């Protein structure tokens, strides 16, 4: 998916293969299988061009990341506390990006569509504080957290697996 997102245009299996082969040895059939699986799972759409397919991402990488964050946030029994904990994990650059994004959303939202200030802001703040008091820097690290569900096929585009194709290419 990384290549499809980066190039932001319809791509063929051959194009993805040739780009991946600059980094490592990989079989055409491996890339073709991954692209077909991504199509079957709805990550890409494809159109026939001659004897090949051209694949296009269904959504952007940003939309995918937003969906993962929304899914994780929606599973919290205290969404406000989850956000406070999440903000606490952010670097200063990430916090600045968040502030910029909030400014854009507020600027682009029509006047009548802006939510009113909560009447019980103090109660909300107290509930968040109580919930986040148990969060500490000594808690589980990023490496201990469960990863969001991502299609296994994405790994072919993200991180090389040294021996994965060696057996197939040698005929084993």
PDB file of C-alpha atoms in Angstrom:
ATOM      1  CA  UNK A   1       0.000   0.000   0.000  1.00  0.00           C
ATOM      2  CA  UNK A   2       2.872   2.373   0.678  1.00  0.00           C
ATOM      3  CA  UNK A   3       3.795   2.524  -3.014  1.00  0.00           C
ATOM      4  CA  UNK A   4       0.195   2.968  -4.129  1.00  0.00           C
ATOM      5  CA  UNK A   5      -0.286   5.795  -1.608  1.00  0.00           C
ATOM      6  CA  UNK A   6       3.058   7.450  -2.416  1.00  0.00           C
ATOM      7  CA  UNK A   7       2.574   7.438  -6.170  1.00  0.00           C
ATOM      8  CA  UNK A   8      -1.069   8.543  -5.923  1.00  0.00           C
ATOM      9  CA  UNK A   9      -1.892   7.206  -9.380  1.00  0.00           C
ATOM     10  CA  UNK A  10      -2.999   3.908 -10.891  1.00  0.00           C
ATOM     11  CA  UNK A  11      -0.134   1.377 -10.732  1.00  0.00           C
ATOM     12  CA  UNK A  12       0.543  -2.025 -12.220  1.00  0.00           C
ATOM     13  CA  UNK A  13       1.966  -5.058 -10.490  1.00  0.00           C
ATOM     14  CA  UNK A  14       5.060  -4.711 -12.708  1.00  0.00           C
ATOM     15  CA  UNK A  15       5.681  -1.122 -11.532  1.00  0.00           C
ATOM     16  CA  UNK A  16       5.396  -2.089  -7.874  1.00  0.00           C
ATOM     17  CA  UNK A  17       7.601  -5.145  -8.460  1.00  0.00           C
ATOM     18  CA  UNK A  18      10.342  -3.137 -10.174  1.00  0.00           C
ATOM     19  CA  UNK A  19      10.358  -0.576  -7.376  1.00  0.00           C
ATOM     20  CA  UNK A  20      10.476  -3.239  -4.659  1.00  0.00           C
ATOM     21  CA  UNK A  21      13.280  -5.080  -6.465  1.00  0.00           C
ATOM     22  CA  UNK A  22      15.513  -2.040  -5.998  1.00  0.00           C
ATOM     23  CA  UNK A  23      15.450  -2.897  -2.271  1.00  0.00           C
ATOM     24  CA  UNK A  24      15.243  -6.692  -2.264  1.00  0.00           C
ATOM     25  CA  UNK A  25      14.534  -9.799  -4.265  1.00  0.00           C
ATOM     26  CA  UNK A  26      10.818 -10.493  -4.606  1.00  0.00           C
ATOM     27  CA  UNK A  27       8.770 -12.596  -7.030  1.00  0.00           C
ATOM     28  CA  UNK A  28       6.215 -11.144  -9.448  1.00  0.00           C
ATOM     29  CA  UNK A  29       3.608 -13.617  -8.194  1.00  0.00           C
ATOM     30  CA  UNK A  30       4.087 -12.405  -4.616  1.00  0.00           C
ATOM     31  CA  UNK A  31       3.323  -8.808  -5.559  1.00  0.00           C
ATOM     32  CA  UNK A  32       0.439  -9.922  -7.790  1.00  0.00           C
ATOM     33  CA  UNK A  33      -1.076 -11.964  -4.936  1.00  0.00           C
ATOM     34  CA  UNK A  34      -0.758  -9.064  -2.510  1.00  0.00           C
ATOM     35  CA  UNK A  35      -2.368  -6.628  -4.940  1.00  0.00           C
ATOM     36  CA  UNK A  36      -5.202  -9.084  -5.587  1.00  0.00           C
ATOM     37  CA  UNK A  37      -5.724  -9.557  -1.839  1.00  0.00           C
ATOM     38  CA  UNK A  38      -5.792  -5.782  -1.322  1.00  0.00           C
ATOM     39  CA  UNK A  39      -8.421  -5.569  -4.072  1.00  0.00           C
ATOM     40  CA  UNK A  40     -10.536  -8.329  -2.532  1.00  0.00           C
ATOM     41  CA  UNK A  41     -10.382  -6.593   0.859  1.00  0.00           C
ATOM     42  CA  UNK A  42     -11.469  -3.282  -0.639  1.00  0.00           C
ATOM     43  CA  UNK A  43      -8.212  -1.373  -0.139  1.00  0.00           C
ATOM     44  CA  UNK A  44      -7.679  -0.802  -3.865  1.00  0.00           C
ATOM     45  CA  UNK A  45      -9.867  -0.802  -6.957  1.00  0.00           C
ATOM     46  CA  UNK A  46      -8.591  -2.072 -10.266  1.00  0.00           C
ATOM     47  CA  UNK A  47      -9.252  -1.520 -13.938  1.00  0.00           C
ATOM     48  CA  UNK A  48      -8.152  -3.659 -16.854  1.00  0.00           C
ATOM     49  CA  UNK A  49      -5.602  -2.078 -19.160  1.00  0.00           C
ATOM     50  CA  UNK A  50      -4.547  -4.417 -21.944  1.00  0.00           C
ATOM     51  CA  UNK A  51      -3.594  -7.692 -20.262  1.00  0.00           C
ATOM     52  CA  UNK A  52      -2.843  -6.116 -16.869  1.00  0.00           C
ATOM     53  CA  UNK A  53      -4.719  -4.403 -14.080  1.00  0.00           C
ATOM     54  CA  UNK A  54      -4.063  -0.868 -12.862  1.00  0.00           C
ATOM     55  CA  UNK A  55      -4.650  -0.533  -9.113  1.00  0.00           C
ATOM     56  CA  UNK A  56      -5.737   2.660  -7.346  1.00  0.00           C
ATOM     57  CA  UNK A  57      -6.041   3.257  -3.592  1.00  0.00           C
ATOM     58  CA  UNK A  58      -9.633   3.514  -2.363  1.00  0.00           C
ATOM     59  CA  UNK A  59      -8.675   6.028   0.337  1.00  0.00           C
ATOM     60  CA  UNK A  60      -5.648   8.051   1.375  1.00  0.00           C
ATOM     61  CA  UNK A  61      -3.091   7.033   3.951  1.00  0.00           C
ATOM     62  CA  UNK A  62      -4.327   9.921   6.131  1.00  0.00           C
ATOM     63  CA  UNK A  63      -7.902   8.617   5.962  1.00  0.00           C
ATOM     64  CA  UNK A  64      -6.657   5.132   6.900  1.00  0.00           C
ATOM     65  CA  UNK A  65      -4.725   6.500   9.904  1.00  0.00           C
ATOM     66  CA  UNK A  66      -7.760   8.547  10.964  1.00  0.00           C
ATOM     67  CA  UNK A  67      -9.984   5.462  10.769  1.00  0.00           C
ATOM     68  CA  UNK A  68      -7.550   3.497  12.967  1.00  0.00           C
ATOM     69  CA  UNK A  69      -7.481   6.304  15.547  1.00  0.00           C
ATOM     70  CA  UNK A  70     -11.267   6.613  15.481  1.00  0.00           C
ATOM     71  CA  UNK A  71     -11.709   2.869  15.910  1.00  0.00           C
ATOM     72  CA  UNK A  72      -9.351   2.779  18.902  1.00  0.00           C
ATOM     73  CA  UNK A  73     -10.937   5.876  20.462  1.00  0.00           C
ATOM     74  CA  UNK A  74     -14.485   4.564  20.024  1.00  0.00           C
ATOM     75  CA  UNK A  75     -13.618   1.442  22.030  1.00  0.00           C
ATOM     76  CA  UNK A  76     -12.725   3.476  25.129  1.00  0.00           C
ATOM     77  CA  UNK A  77     -15.179   3.585  28.015  1.00  0.00           C
ATOM     78  CA  UNK A  78     -13.968   7.151  28.707  1.00  0.00           C
ATOM     79  CA  UNK A  79     -13.106   8.805  25.372  1.00  0.00           C
ATOM     80  CA  UNK A  80     -12.057  12.102  26.981  1.00  0.00           C
ATOM     81  CA  UNK A  81      -9.566  10.360  29.258  1.00  0.00           C
ATOM     82  CA  UNK A  82      -8.250   8.364  26.309  1.00  0.00           C
ATOM     83  CA  UNK A  83      -7.640  11.592  24.396  1.00  0.00           C
ATOM     84  CA  UNK A  84      -5.852  13.164  27.356  1.00  0.00           C
ATOM     85  CA  UNK A  85      -3.603  10.104  27.631  1.00  0.00           C
ATOM     86  CA  UNK A  86      -3.003  10.155  23.862  1.00  0.00           C
ATOM     87  CA  UNK A  87      -2.104  13.851  23.917  1.00  0.00           C
ATOM     88  CA  UNK A  88       0.322  13.122  26.757  1.00  0.00           C
ATOM     89  CA  UNK A  89       2.192  10.686  24.498  1.00  0.00           C
ATOM     90  CA  UNK A  90       2.575  13.213  21.665  1.00  0.00           C
ATOM     91  CA  UNK A  91       5.792  14.984  20.810  1.00  0.00           C
ATOM     92  CA  UNK A  92       5.739  18.770  20.617  1.00  0.00           C
ATOM     93  CA  UNK A  93       5.707  18.520  16.798  1.00  0.00           C
ATOM     94  CA  UNK A  94       2.686  16.196  16.923  1.00  0.00           C
ATOM     95  CA  UNK A  95       0.870  18.545  19.308  1.00  0.00           C
ATOM     96  CA  UNK A  96       1.572  21.460  16.954  1.00  0.00           C
ATOM     97  CA  UNK A  97       0.164  19.432  14.041  1.00  0.00           C
ATOM     98  CA  UNK A  98      -2.929  18.683  16.110  1.00  0.00           C
ATOM     99  CA  UNK A  99      -3.403  22.359  16.975  1.00  0.00           C
ATOM    100  CA  UNK A 100      -3.038  23.279  13.290  1.00  0.00           C
ATOM    101  CA  UNK A 101      -5.614  20.646  12.315  1.00  0.00           C
ATOM    102  CA  UNK A 102      -8.109  21.858  14.940  1.00  0.00           C
ATOM    103  CA  UNK A 103      -7.675  25.435  13.678  1.00  0.00           C
ATOM    104  CA  UNK A 104      -8.409  24.285  10.119  1.00  0.00           C
ATOM    105  CA  UNK A 105     -11.508  22.365  11.177  1.00  0.00           C
ATOM    106  CA  UNK A 106     -12.820  25.316  13.171  1.00  0.00           C
ATOM    107  CA  UNK A 107     -12.135  27.728  10.314  1.00  0.00           C
ATOM    108  CA  UNK A 108     -13.835  25.523   7.704  1.00  0.00           C
ATOM    109  CA  UNK A 109     -16.898  24.660   9.808  1.00  0.00           C
ATOM    110  CA  UNK A 110     -20.004  26.820   9.135  1.00  0.00           C
ATOM    111  CA  UNK A 111     -21.079  29.104  12.011  1.00  0.00           C
ATOM    112  CA  UNK A 112     -24.291  27.170  12.744  1.00  0.00           C
ATOM    113  CA  UNK A 113     -22.433  23.844  12.845  1.00  0.00           C
ATOM    114  CA  UNK A 114     -20.050  24.682  15.700  1.00  0.00           C
ATOM    115  CA  UNK A 115     -20.750  22.825  18.951  1.00  0.00           C
ATOM    116  CA  UNK A 116     -21.666  24.986  21.937  1.00  0.00           C
ATOM    117  CA  UNK A 117     -19.456  25.060  25.010  1.00  0.00           C
ATOM    118  CA  UNK A 118     -20.419  22.375  27.499  1.00  0.00           C
ATOM    119  CA  UNK A 119     -22.335  23.758  30.494  1.00  0.00           C
ATOM    120  CA  UNK A 120     -20.673  21.309  32.835  1.00  0.00           C
ATOM    121  CA  UNK A 121     -17.063  21.870  31.772  1.00  0.00           C
ATOM    122  CA  UNK A 122     -15.791  21.581  35.362  1.00  0.00           C
ATOM    123  CA  UNK A 123     -17.485  18.208  35.844  1.00  0.00           C
ATOM    124  CA  UNK A 124     -16.013  16.968  32.571  1.00  0.00           C
ATOM    125  CA  UNK A 125     -12.537  18.129  33.583  1.00  0.00           C
ATOM    126  CA  UNK A 126     -12.862  16.411  36.965  1.00  0.00           C
ATOM    127  CA  UNK A 127     -13.947  13.131  35.329  1.00  0.00           C
ATOM    128  CA  UNK A 128     -10.996  13.277  32.944  1.00  0.00           C
ATOM    129  CA  UNK A 129      -8.561  14.073  35.761  1.00  0.00           C
ATOM    130  CA  UNK A 130      -9.787  11.172  37.878  1.00  0.00           C
ATOM    131  CA  UNK A 131      -9.542   8.770  34.972  1.00  0.00           C
ATOM    132  CA  UNK A 132      -6.045   9.859  33.892  1.00  0.00           C
ATOM    133  CA  UNK A 133      -4.474   9.907  37.367  1.00  0.00           C
ATOM    134  CA  UNK A 134      -3.768   6.212  36.951  1.00  0.00           C
ATOM    135  CA  UNK A 135      -1.848   6.819  33.708  1.00  0.00           C
ATOM    136  CA  UNK A 136       1.881   7.121  34.321  1.00  0.00           C
ATOM    137  CA  UNK A 137       5.036   7.179  32.285  1.00  0.00           C
ATOM    138  CA  UNK A 138       5.934   3.809  33.781  1.00  0.00           C
ATOM    139  CA  UNK A 139       2.878   2.120  32.239  1.00  0.00           C
ATOM    140  CA  UNK A 140       2.964  -0.120  29.195  1.00  0.00           C
ATOM    141  CA  UNK A 141       5.178   1.229  26.442  1.00  0.00           C
ATOM    142  CA  UNK A 142       4.291   1.503  22.802  1.00  0.00           C
ATOM    143  CA  UNK A 143       5.957  -1.843  22.166  1.00  0.00           C
ATOM    144  CA  UNK A 144       3.631  -3.506  24.727  1.00  0.00           C
ATOM    145  CA  UNK A 145       0.420  -2.241  23.165  1.00  0.00           C
ATOM    146  CA  UNK A 146      -1.651  -4.389  20.850  1.00  0.00           C
ATOM    147  CA  UNK A 147      -1.234  -3.349  17.230  1.00  0.00           C
ATOM    148  CA  UNK A 148      -4.367  -2.371  15.270  1.00  0.00           C
ATOM    149  CA  UNK A 149      -5.569  -4.944  12.782  1.00  0.00           C
ATOM    150  CA  UNK A 150      -3.858  -4.315   9.454  1.00  0.00           C
ATOM    151  CA  UNK A 151      -4.002  -6.685   6.504  1.00  0.00           C
ATOM    152  CA  UNK A 152      -0.973  -8.982   6.514  1.00  0.00           C
ATOM    153  CA  UNK A 153      -0.343  -8.191   2.868  1.00  0.00           C
ATOM    154  CA  UNK A 154       0.622  -4.641   3.758  1.00  0.00           C
ATOM    155  CA  UNK A 155       3.872  -6.021   5.186  1.00  0.00           C
ATOM    156  CA  UNK A 156       5.148  -6.782   1.676  1.00  0.00           C
ATOM    157  CA  UNK A 157       5.060  -3.062   0.975  1.00  0.00           C
ATOM    158  CA  UNK A 158       6.335  -1.915   4.345  1.00  0.00           C
ATOM    159  CA  UNK A 159       9.127  -4.139   5.649  1.00  0.00           C
ATOM    160  CA  UNK A 160      11.241  -6.668   3.774  1.00  0.00           C
ATOM    161  CA  UNK A 161      11.008 -10.264   4.950  1.00  0.00           C
ATOM    162  CA  UNK A 162      14.426 -11.639   4.094  1.00  0.00           C
ATOM    163  CA  UNK A 163      13.630 -15.307   3.506  1.00  0.00           C
ATOM    164  CA  UNK A 164       9.982 -15.144   2.487  1.00  0.00           C
ATOM    165  CA  UNK A 165      10.482 -15.459  -1.277  1.00  0.00           C
ATOM    166  CA  UNK A 166      13.748 -17.396  -1.311  1.00  0.00           C
ATOM    167  CA  UNK A 167      11.997 -20.764  -1.048  1.00  0.00           C
ATOM    168  CA  UNK A 168       9.531 -20.037  -3.858  1.00  0.00           C
ATOM    169  CA  UNK A 169      12.163 -18.703  -6.236  1.00  0.00           C
ATOM    170  CA  UNK A 170      14.459 -21.699  -5.758  1.00  0.00           C
ATOM    171  CA  UNK A 171      11.581 -24.091  -6.492  1.00  0.00           C
ATOM    172  CA  UNK A 172      11.070 -25.365  -2.933  1.00  0.00           C
TER     173      UNK A 172
END
